[in-house]
Coordinates of C-alpha atoms (C1' of nucleotides) in Angstrom, one line a residue:
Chain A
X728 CA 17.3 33.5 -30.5
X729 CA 14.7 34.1 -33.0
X730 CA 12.9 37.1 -32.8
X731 CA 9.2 36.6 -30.6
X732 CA 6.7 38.3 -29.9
X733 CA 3.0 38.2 -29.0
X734 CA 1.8 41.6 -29.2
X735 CA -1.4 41.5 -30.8
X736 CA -0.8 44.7 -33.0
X737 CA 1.7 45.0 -36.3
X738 CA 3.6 47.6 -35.4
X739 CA 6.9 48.2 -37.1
X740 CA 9.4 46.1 -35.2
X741 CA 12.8 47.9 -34.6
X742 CA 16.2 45.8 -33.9
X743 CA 17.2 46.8 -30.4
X744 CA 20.7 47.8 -29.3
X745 CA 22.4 49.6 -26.8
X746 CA 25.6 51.5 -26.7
X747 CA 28.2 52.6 -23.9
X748 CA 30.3 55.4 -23.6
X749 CA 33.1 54.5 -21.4
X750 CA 34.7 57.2 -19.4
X751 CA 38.3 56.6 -18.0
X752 CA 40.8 59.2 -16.4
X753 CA 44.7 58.7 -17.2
X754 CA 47.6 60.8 -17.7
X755 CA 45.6 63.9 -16.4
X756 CA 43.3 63.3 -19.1
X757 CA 39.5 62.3 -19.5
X758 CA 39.5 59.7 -22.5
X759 CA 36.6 57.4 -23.5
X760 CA 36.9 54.0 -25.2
X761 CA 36.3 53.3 -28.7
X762 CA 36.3 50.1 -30.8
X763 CA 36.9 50.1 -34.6
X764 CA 34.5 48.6 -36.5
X765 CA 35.4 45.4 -38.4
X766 CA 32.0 45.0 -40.7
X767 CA 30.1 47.1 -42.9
X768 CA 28.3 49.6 -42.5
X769 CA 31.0 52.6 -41.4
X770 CA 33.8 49.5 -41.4
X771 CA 37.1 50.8 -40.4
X772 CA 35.3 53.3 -38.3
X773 CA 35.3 53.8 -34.6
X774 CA 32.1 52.9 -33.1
X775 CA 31.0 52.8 -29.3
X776 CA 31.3 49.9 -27.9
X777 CA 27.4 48.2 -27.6
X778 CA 25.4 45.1 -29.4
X779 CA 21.7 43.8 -29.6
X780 CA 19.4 43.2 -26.6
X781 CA 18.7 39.8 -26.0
X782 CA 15.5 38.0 -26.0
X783 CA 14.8 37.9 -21.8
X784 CA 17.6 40.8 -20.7
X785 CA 17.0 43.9 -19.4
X786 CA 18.5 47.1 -21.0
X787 CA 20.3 47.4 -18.0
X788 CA 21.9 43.8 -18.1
X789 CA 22.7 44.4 -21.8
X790 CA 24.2 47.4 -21.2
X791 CA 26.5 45.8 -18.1
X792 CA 26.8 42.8 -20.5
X793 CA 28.8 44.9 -23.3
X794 CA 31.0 46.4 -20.8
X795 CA 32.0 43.6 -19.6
X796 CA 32.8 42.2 -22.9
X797 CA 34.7 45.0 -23.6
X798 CA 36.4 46.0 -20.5
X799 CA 36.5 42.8 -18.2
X800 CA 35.0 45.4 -15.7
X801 CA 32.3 45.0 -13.7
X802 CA 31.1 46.6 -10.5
X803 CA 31.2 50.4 -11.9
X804 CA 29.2 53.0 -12.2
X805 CA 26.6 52.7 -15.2
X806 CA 24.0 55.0 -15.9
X807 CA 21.2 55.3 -19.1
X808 CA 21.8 58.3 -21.1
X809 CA 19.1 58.9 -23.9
X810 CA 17.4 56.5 -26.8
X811 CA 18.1 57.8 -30.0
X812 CA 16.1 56.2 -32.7
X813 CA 15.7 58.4 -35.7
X814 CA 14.5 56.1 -39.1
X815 CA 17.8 56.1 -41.0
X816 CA 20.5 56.1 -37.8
X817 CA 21.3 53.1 -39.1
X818 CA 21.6 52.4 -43.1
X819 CA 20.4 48.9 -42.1
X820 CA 16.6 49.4 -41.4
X821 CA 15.6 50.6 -38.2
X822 CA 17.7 50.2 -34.9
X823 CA 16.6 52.2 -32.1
X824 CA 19.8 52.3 -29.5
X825 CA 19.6 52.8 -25.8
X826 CA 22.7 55.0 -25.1
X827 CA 24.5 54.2 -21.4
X828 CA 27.2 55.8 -20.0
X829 CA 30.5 54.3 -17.5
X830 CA 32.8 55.3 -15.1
X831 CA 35.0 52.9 -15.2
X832 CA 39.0 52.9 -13.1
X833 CA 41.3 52.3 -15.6
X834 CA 43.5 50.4 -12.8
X835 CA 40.5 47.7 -13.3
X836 CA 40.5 47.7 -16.8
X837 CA 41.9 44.6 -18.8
X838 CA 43.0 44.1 -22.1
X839 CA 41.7 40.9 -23.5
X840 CA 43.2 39.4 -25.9
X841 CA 40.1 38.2 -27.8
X842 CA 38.5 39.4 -30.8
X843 CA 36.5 42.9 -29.6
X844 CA 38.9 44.3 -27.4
X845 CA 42.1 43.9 -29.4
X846 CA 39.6 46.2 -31.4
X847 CA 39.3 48.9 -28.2
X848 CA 41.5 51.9 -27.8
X849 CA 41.1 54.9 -24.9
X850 CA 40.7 58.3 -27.2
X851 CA 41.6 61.6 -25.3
X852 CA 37.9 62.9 -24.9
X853 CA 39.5 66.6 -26.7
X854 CA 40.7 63.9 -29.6
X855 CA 37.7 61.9 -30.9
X856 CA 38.3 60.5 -34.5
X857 CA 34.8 60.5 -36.6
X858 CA 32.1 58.1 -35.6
X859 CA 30.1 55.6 -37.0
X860 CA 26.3 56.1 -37.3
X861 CA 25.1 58.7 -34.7
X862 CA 27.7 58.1 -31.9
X863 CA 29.4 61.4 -32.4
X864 CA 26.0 63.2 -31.2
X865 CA 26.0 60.5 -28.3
X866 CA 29.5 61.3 -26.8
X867 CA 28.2 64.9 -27.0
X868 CA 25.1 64.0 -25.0
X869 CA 27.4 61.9 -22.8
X870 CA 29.6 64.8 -21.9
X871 CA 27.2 67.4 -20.8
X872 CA 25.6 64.8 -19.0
X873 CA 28.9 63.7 -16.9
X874 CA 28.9 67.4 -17.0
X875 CA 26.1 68.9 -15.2
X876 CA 26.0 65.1 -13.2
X877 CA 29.4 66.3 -11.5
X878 CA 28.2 69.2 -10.1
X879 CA 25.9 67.6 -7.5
X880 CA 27.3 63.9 -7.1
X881 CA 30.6 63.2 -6.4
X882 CA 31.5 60.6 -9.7
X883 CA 34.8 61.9 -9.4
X884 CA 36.1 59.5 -7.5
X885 CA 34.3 56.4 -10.4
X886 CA 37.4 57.2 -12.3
X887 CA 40.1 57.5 -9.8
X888 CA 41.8 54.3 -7.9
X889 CA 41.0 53.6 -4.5
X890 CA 44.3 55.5 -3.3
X891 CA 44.6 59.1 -5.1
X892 CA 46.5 62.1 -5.1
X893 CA 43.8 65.9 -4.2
X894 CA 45.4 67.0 -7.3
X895 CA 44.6 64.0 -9.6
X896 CA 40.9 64.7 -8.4
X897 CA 40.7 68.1 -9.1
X898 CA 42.0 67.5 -12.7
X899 CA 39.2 65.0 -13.6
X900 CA 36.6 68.0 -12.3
X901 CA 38.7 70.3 -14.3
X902 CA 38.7 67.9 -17.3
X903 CA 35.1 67.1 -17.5
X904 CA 34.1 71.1 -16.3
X905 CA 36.5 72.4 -18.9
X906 CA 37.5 75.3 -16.5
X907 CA 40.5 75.7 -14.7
X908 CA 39.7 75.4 -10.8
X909 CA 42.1 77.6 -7.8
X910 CA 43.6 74.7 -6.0
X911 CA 42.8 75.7 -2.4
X912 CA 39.3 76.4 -3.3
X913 CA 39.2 73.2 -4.4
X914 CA 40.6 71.7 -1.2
X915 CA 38.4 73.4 0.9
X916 CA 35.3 72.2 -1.4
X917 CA 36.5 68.6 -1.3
X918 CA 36.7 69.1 3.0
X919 CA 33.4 70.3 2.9
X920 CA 31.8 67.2 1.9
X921 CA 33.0 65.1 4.5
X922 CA 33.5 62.4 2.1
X923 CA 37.9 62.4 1.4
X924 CA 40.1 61.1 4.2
X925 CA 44.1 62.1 3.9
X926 CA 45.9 58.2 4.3
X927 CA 47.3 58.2 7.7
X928 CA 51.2 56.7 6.5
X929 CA 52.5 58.8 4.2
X930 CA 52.8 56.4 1.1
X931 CA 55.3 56.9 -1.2
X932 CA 54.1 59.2 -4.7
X933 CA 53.4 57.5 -7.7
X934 CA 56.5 57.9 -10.4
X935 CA 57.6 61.3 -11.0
X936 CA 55.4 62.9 -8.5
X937 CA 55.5 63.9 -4.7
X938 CA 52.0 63.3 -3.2
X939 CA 50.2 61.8 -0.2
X940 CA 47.2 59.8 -1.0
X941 CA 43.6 60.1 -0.3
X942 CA 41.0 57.6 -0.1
X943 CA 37.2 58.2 -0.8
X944 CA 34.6 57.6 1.8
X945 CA 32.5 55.3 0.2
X946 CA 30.1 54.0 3.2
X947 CA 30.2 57.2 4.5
X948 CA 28.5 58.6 0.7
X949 CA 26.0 56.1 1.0
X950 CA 24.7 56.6 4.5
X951 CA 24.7 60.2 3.7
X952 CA 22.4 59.7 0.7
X953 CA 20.2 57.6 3.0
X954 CA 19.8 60.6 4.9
X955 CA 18.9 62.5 2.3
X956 CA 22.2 64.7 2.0
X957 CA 22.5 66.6 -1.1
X958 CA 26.1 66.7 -2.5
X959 CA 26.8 70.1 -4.2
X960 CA 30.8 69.6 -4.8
Chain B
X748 CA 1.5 49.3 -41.5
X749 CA 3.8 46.0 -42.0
X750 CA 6.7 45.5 -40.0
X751 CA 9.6 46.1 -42.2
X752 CA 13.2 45.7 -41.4
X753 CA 16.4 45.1 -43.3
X754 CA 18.6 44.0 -40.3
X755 CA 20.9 41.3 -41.1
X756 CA 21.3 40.0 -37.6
X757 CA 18.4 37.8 -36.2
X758 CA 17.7 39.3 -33.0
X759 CA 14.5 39.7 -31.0
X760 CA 12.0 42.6 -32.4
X761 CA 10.4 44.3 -29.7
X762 CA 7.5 46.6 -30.4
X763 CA 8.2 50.1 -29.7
X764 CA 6.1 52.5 -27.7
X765 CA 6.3 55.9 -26.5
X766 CA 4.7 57.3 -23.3
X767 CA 4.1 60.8 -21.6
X768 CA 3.9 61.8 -18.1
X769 CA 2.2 65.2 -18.7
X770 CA 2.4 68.0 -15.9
X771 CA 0.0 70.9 -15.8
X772 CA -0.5 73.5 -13.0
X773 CA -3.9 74.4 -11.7
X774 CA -5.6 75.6 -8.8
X775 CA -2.3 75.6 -6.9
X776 CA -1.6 72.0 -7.5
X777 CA 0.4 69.9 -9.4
X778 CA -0.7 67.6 -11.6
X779 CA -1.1 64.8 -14.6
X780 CA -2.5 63.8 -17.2
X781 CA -3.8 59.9 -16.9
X782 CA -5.9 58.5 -19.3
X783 CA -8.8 55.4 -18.7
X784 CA -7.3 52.1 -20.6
X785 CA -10.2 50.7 -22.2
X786 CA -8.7 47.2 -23.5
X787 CA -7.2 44.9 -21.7
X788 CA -4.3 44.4 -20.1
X789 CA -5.4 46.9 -17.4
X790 CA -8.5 47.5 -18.5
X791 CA -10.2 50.4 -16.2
X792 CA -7.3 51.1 -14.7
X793 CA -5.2 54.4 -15.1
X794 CA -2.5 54.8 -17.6
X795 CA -0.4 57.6 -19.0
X796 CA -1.3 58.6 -22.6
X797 CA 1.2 56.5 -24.9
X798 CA 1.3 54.5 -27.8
X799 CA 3.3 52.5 -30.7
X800 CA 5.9 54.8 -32.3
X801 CA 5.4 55.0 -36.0
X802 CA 7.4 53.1 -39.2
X803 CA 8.7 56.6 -40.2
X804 CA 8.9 59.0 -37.1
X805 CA 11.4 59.8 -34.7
X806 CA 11.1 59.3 -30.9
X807 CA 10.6 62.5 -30.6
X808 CA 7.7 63.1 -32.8
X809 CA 6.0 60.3 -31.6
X810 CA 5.7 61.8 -28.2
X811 CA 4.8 65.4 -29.6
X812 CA 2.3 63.2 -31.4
X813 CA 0.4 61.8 -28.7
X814 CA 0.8 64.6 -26.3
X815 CA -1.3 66.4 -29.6
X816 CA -3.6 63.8 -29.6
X817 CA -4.3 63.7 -26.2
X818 CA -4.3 67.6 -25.0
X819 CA -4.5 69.2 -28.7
X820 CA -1.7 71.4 -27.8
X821 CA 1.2 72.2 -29.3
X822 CA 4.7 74.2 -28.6
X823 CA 5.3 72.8 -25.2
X824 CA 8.2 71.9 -23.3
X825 CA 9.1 68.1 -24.0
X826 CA 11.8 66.1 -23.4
X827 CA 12.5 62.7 -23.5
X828 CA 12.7 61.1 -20.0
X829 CA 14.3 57.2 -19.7
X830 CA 13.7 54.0 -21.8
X831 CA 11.6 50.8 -19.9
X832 CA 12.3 47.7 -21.6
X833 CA 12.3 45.2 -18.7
X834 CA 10.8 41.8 -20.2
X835 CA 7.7 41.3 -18.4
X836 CA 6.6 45.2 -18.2
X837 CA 4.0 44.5 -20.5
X838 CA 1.9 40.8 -20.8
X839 CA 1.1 40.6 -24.1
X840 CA 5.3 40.5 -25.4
X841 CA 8.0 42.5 -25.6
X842 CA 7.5 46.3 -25.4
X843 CA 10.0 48.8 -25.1
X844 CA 8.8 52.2 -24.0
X845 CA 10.6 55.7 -24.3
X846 CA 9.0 57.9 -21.4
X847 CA 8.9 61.7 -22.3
X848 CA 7.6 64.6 -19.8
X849 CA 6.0 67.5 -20.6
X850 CA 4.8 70.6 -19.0
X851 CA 1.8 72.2 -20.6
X852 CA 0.0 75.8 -19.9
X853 CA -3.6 74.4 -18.5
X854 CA -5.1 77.6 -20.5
X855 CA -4.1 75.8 -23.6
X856 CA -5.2 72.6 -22.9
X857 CA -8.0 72.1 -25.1
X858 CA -10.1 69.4 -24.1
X859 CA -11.1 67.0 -27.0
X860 CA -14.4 65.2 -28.0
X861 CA -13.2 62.3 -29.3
X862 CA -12.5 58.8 -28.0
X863 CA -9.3 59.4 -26.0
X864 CA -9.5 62.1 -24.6
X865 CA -13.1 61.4 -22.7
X866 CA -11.1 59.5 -21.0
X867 CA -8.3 61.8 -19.8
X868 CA -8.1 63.8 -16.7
X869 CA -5.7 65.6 -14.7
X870 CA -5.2 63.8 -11.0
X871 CA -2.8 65.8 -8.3
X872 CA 0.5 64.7 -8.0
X873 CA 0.0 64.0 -4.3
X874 CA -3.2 61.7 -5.4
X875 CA -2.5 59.3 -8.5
X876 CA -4.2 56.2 -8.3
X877 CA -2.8 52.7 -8.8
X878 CA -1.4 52.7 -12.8
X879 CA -1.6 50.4 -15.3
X880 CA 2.2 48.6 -16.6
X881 CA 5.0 50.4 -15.0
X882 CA 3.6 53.5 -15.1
X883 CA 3.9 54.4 -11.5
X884 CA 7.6 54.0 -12.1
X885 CA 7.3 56.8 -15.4
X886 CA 5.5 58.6 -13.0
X887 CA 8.1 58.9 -10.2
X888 CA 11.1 59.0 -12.1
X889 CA 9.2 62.5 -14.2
X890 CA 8.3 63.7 -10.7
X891 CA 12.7 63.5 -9.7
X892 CA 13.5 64.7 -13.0
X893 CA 11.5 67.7 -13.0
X894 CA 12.3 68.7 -9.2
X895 CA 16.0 68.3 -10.2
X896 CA 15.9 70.6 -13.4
X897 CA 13.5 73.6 -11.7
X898 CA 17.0 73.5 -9.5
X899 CA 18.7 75.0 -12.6
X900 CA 16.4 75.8 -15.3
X901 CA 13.7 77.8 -15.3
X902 CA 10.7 75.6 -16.3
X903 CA 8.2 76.2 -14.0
X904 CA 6.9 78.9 -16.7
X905 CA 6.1 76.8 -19.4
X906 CA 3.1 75.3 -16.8
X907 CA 1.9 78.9 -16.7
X908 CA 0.0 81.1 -18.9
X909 CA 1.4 84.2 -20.5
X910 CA 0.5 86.9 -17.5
X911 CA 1.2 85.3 -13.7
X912 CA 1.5 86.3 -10.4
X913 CA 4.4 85.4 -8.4
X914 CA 2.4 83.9 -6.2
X915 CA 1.7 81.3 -8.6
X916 CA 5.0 80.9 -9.4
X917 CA 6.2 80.3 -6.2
X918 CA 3.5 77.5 -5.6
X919 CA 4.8 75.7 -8.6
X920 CA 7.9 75.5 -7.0
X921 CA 6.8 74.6 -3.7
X922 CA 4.4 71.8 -5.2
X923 CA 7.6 70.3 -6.9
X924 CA 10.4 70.8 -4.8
X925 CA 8.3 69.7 -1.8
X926 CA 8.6 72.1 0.7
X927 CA 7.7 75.7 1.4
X928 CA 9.5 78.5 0.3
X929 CA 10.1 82.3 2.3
X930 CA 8.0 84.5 -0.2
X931 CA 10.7 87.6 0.1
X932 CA 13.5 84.9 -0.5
X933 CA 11.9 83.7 -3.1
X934 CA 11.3 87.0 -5.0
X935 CA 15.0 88.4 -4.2
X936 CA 16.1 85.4 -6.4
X937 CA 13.6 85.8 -9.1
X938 CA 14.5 89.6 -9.3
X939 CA 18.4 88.1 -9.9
X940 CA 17.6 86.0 -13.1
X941 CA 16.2 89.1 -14.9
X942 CA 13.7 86.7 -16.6
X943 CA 10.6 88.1 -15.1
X944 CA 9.1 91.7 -16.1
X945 CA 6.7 93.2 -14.2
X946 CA 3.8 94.4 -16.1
X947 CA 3.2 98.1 -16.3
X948 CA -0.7 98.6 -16.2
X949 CA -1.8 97.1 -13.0
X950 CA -4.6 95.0 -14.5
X951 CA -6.8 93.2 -13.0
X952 CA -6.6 90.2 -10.8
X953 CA -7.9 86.3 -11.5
X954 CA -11.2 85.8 -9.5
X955 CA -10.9 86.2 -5.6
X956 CA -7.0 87.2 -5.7
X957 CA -5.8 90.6 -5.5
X958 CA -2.7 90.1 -8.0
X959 CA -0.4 92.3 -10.6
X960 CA 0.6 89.9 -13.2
X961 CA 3.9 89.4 -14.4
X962 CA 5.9 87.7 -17.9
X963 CA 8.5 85.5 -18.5
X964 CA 10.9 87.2 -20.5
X965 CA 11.5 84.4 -23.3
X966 CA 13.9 85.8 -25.4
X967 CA 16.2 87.2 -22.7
X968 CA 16.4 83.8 -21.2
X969 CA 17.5 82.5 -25.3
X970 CA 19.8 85.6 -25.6
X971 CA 21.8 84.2 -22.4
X972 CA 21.4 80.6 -23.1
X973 CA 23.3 81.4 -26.0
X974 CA 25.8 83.1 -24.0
X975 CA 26.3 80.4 -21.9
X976 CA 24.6 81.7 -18.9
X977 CA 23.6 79.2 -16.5
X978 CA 20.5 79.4 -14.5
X979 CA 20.3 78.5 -10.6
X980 CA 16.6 79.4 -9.4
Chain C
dT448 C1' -17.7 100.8 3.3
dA449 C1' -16.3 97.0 6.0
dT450 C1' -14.0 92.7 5.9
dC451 C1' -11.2 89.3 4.1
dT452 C1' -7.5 87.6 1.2
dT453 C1' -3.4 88.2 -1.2
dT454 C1' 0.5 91.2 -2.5
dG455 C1' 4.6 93.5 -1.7
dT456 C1' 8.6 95.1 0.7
dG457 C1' 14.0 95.5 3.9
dT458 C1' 17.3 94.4 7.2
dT459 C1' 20.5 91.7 9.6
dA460 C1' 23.2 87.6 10.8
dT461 C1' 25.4 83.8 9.0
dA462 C1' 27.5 81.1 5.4
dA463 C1' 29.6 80.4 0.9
dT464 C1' 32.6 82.0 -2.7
dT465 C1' 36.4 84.1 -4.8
dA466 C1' 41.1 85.7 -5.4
dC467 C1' 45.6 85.3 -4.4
dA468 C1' 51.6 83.6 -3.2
dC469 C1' 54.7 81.1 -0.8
dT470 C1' 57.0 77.0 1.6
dA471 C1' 57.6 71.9 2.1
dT472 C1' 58.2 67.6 0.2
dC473 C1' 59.6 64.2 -3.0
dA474 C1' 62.2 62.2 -7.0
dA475 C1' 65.6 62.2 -10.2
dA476 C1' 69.9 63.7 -12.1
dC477 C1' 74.4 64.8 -11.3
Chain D
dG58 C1' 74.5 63.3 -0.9
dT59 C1' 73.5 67.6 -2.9
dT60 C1' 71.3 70.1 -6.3
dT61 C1' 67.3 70.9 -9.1
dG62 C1' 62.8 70.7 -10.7
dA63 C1' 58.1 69.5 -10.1
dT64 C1' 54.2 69.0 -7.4
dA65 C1' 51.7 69.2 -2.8
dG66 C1' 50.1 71.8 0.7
dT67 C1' 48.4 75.8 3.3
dG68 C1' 45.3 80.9 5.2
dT69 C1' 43.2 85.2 5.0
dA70 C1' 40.3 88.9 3.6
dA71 C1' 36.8 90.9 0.5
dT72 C1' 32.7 89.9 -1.7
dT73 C1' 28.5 87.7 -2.5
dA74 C1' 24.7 84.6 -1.4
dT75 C1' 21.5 82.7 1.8
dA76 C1' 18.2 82.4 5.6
dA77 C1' 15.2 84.1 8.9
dC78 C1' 11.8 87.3 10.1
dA79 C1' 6.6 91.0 10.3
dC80 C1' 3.6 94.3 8.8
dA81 C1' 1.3 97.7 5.6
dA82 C1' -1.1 98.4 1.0
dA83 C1' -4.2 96.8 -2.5
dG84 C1' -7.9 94.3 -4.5
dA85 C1' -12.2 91.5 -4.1
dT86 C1' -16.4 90.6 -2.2
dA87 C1' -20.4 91.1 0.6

DNA sequence: TATCTTTGTGTTATAATTACACTATCAAAC
DNA sequence: GTTTGATAGTGTAATTATAACACAAAGATA
């Protein structure tokens, strides 16, 4: 693990990290996942979950690598954000951060009982406490992105179980939109795409609510994308 | 020039580079900017203009500071694009490289005397030869970010001068988006943004085009980003 | 002044978007 | 098991956007 490297010019040598915003839907509400930090700098804090590249990893598998550490997830949706690597982000020396961003279904996530994740809580996205280093401007990047990403591919369904209700659905697009949304308008958007079968047995609701379920179309999406079909939901 | 770094963790300290995929418009074509690498690895072979981000800057003004270098213009549309850090990209070691794209006005571009930019010169889209590194990647992943943003943001006029015809305009879009567009159609939907004034005097036309000019209205388009007004095109 | 190239313009059919209110179903409390 | 409260589910009409289509006017050049 000690640092290597046989470039042949002496160019200032930045620590490299990267750090995930984790996007999970529950209780009609977006949240994201935060750890709090237990060293200095900014201990106490709450931080985004993330940690140093290692020697022969991609960004990628570091990225995938820290959610998994945190959320016992794998398997999700994970997508790079933005570097941000301004001299003094980090009161350290210089750390340049590669930001990622994860749709995770909270049905999948597990508490561990370790170290880090006793650490992890899920903070309503309207409710962020104040961030160590730069992360506050990197949950702000990470929402518009989630943001205008919506729009055109369906990540909805990234944060919903494999059975859900039209309604829980049309809350995450009204959560991460920020509008309110007409509920047949909706429906008839969500028909459009092809992309949401109604379950044939009516299952019983979930507690305190009368619903059928609905079940996304996942082969369906990628053979669609194949052909080149452009998702405007 | 030393490397310099307080970090307390002993991690693996990758050199840091920025590159640009720079887009200009000319002769109704698309294209880039790709430079001549004279040193090995690559040597002779085509490269994006790039190079080691600096002990004090920010990401960001290293890019603005090779695109300077290498067109001599300044005031452009830049944006930062993805981060490459796959081990292996680069032969020598460890090199992590923040892409950035920008659009420049070909009247601006100033061509320079000097060492680097001899070797520059502006290839088609549709024609790049075989790049040096992962470039070709850069390259592609510019090309799909730009065609996804002209969708929603007006940037095709920051590849063209002041005065243009809407001729030109249109042929930016159909170089990018990839497929020809019905000149009336695409007129109705400029007229709708607001953002382009006709200009009063008919003046006269580039060589061997009968043409009125028209302007981007720049500060109409800031007075309704401000209100929140969101641009389809 | 003749010729060639490029500009500029309107209508109609089809499709998408918006706005809007009531009944049916389920779950829980009594 | 009946009542009550909460959520799911459904259609239509007016407006707006999109797509397809052809020819005359203006400018540039020879």
């Amino acid at each position: 693990m000690t640092p290597k490297n046989n470039y042949c010019y002496d160019y200032p040598r930045p620590a490299l990290t990267v750090d995930c915003v984790i996007f999970g839907y529950d209780a009609s509400d977006l949240k994201i996942l935060l750890i709090k930090r237990g060293i200095e700098p900014f201990k106490g804090h709450a931080a985004l979950p993330g940690g140093f590249v290692r020697e022969h990893e991609t960004l990628d598998s570091a990225a995938k690598r820290e959610l998994m550490e945190e959320t016992n997830v794998s398997n999700v949706f994970i997508e790079q954000l933005y570097t941000f690597g301004n001299p003094g982000r980090d009161p350290r020396g210089r750390v340049i951060s590669t930001a990622y961003f994860a749709l995770v279904k909270r049905e999948d996530y597990i508490v561990i009982a370790g170290d880090d994740a006793a650490k992890a809580r899920w903070y309503s996205v309207g409710a962020i406490p104040p961030l160590a280093f730069d992360h506050a401007e990197i949950v702000e990047m990470a929402l518009n992105r989630l943001k205008g990403k919506i729009r055109y591919q369906p990540v909805g369904f990234e944060l919903l179980p494999e059975k859900f209700t039209l309604s829980d659905l049309q809350h995450i697009y009204e959560a991460i939109l920020q509008k309110k949304l007409d509920k047949r308008n909706f429906r008839k958007k969500i028909d459009k795409t092809e992309l949401v079968i109604r379950l044939n047995e009516k299952e019983k609701g979930v507690a305190h609510r009368a619903a059928y379920y609905y079940k996304f179309d996942k082969k369906k999406y990628e053979n669609a994308l194949k052909k080149g079909i452009y998702f405007e939901i």
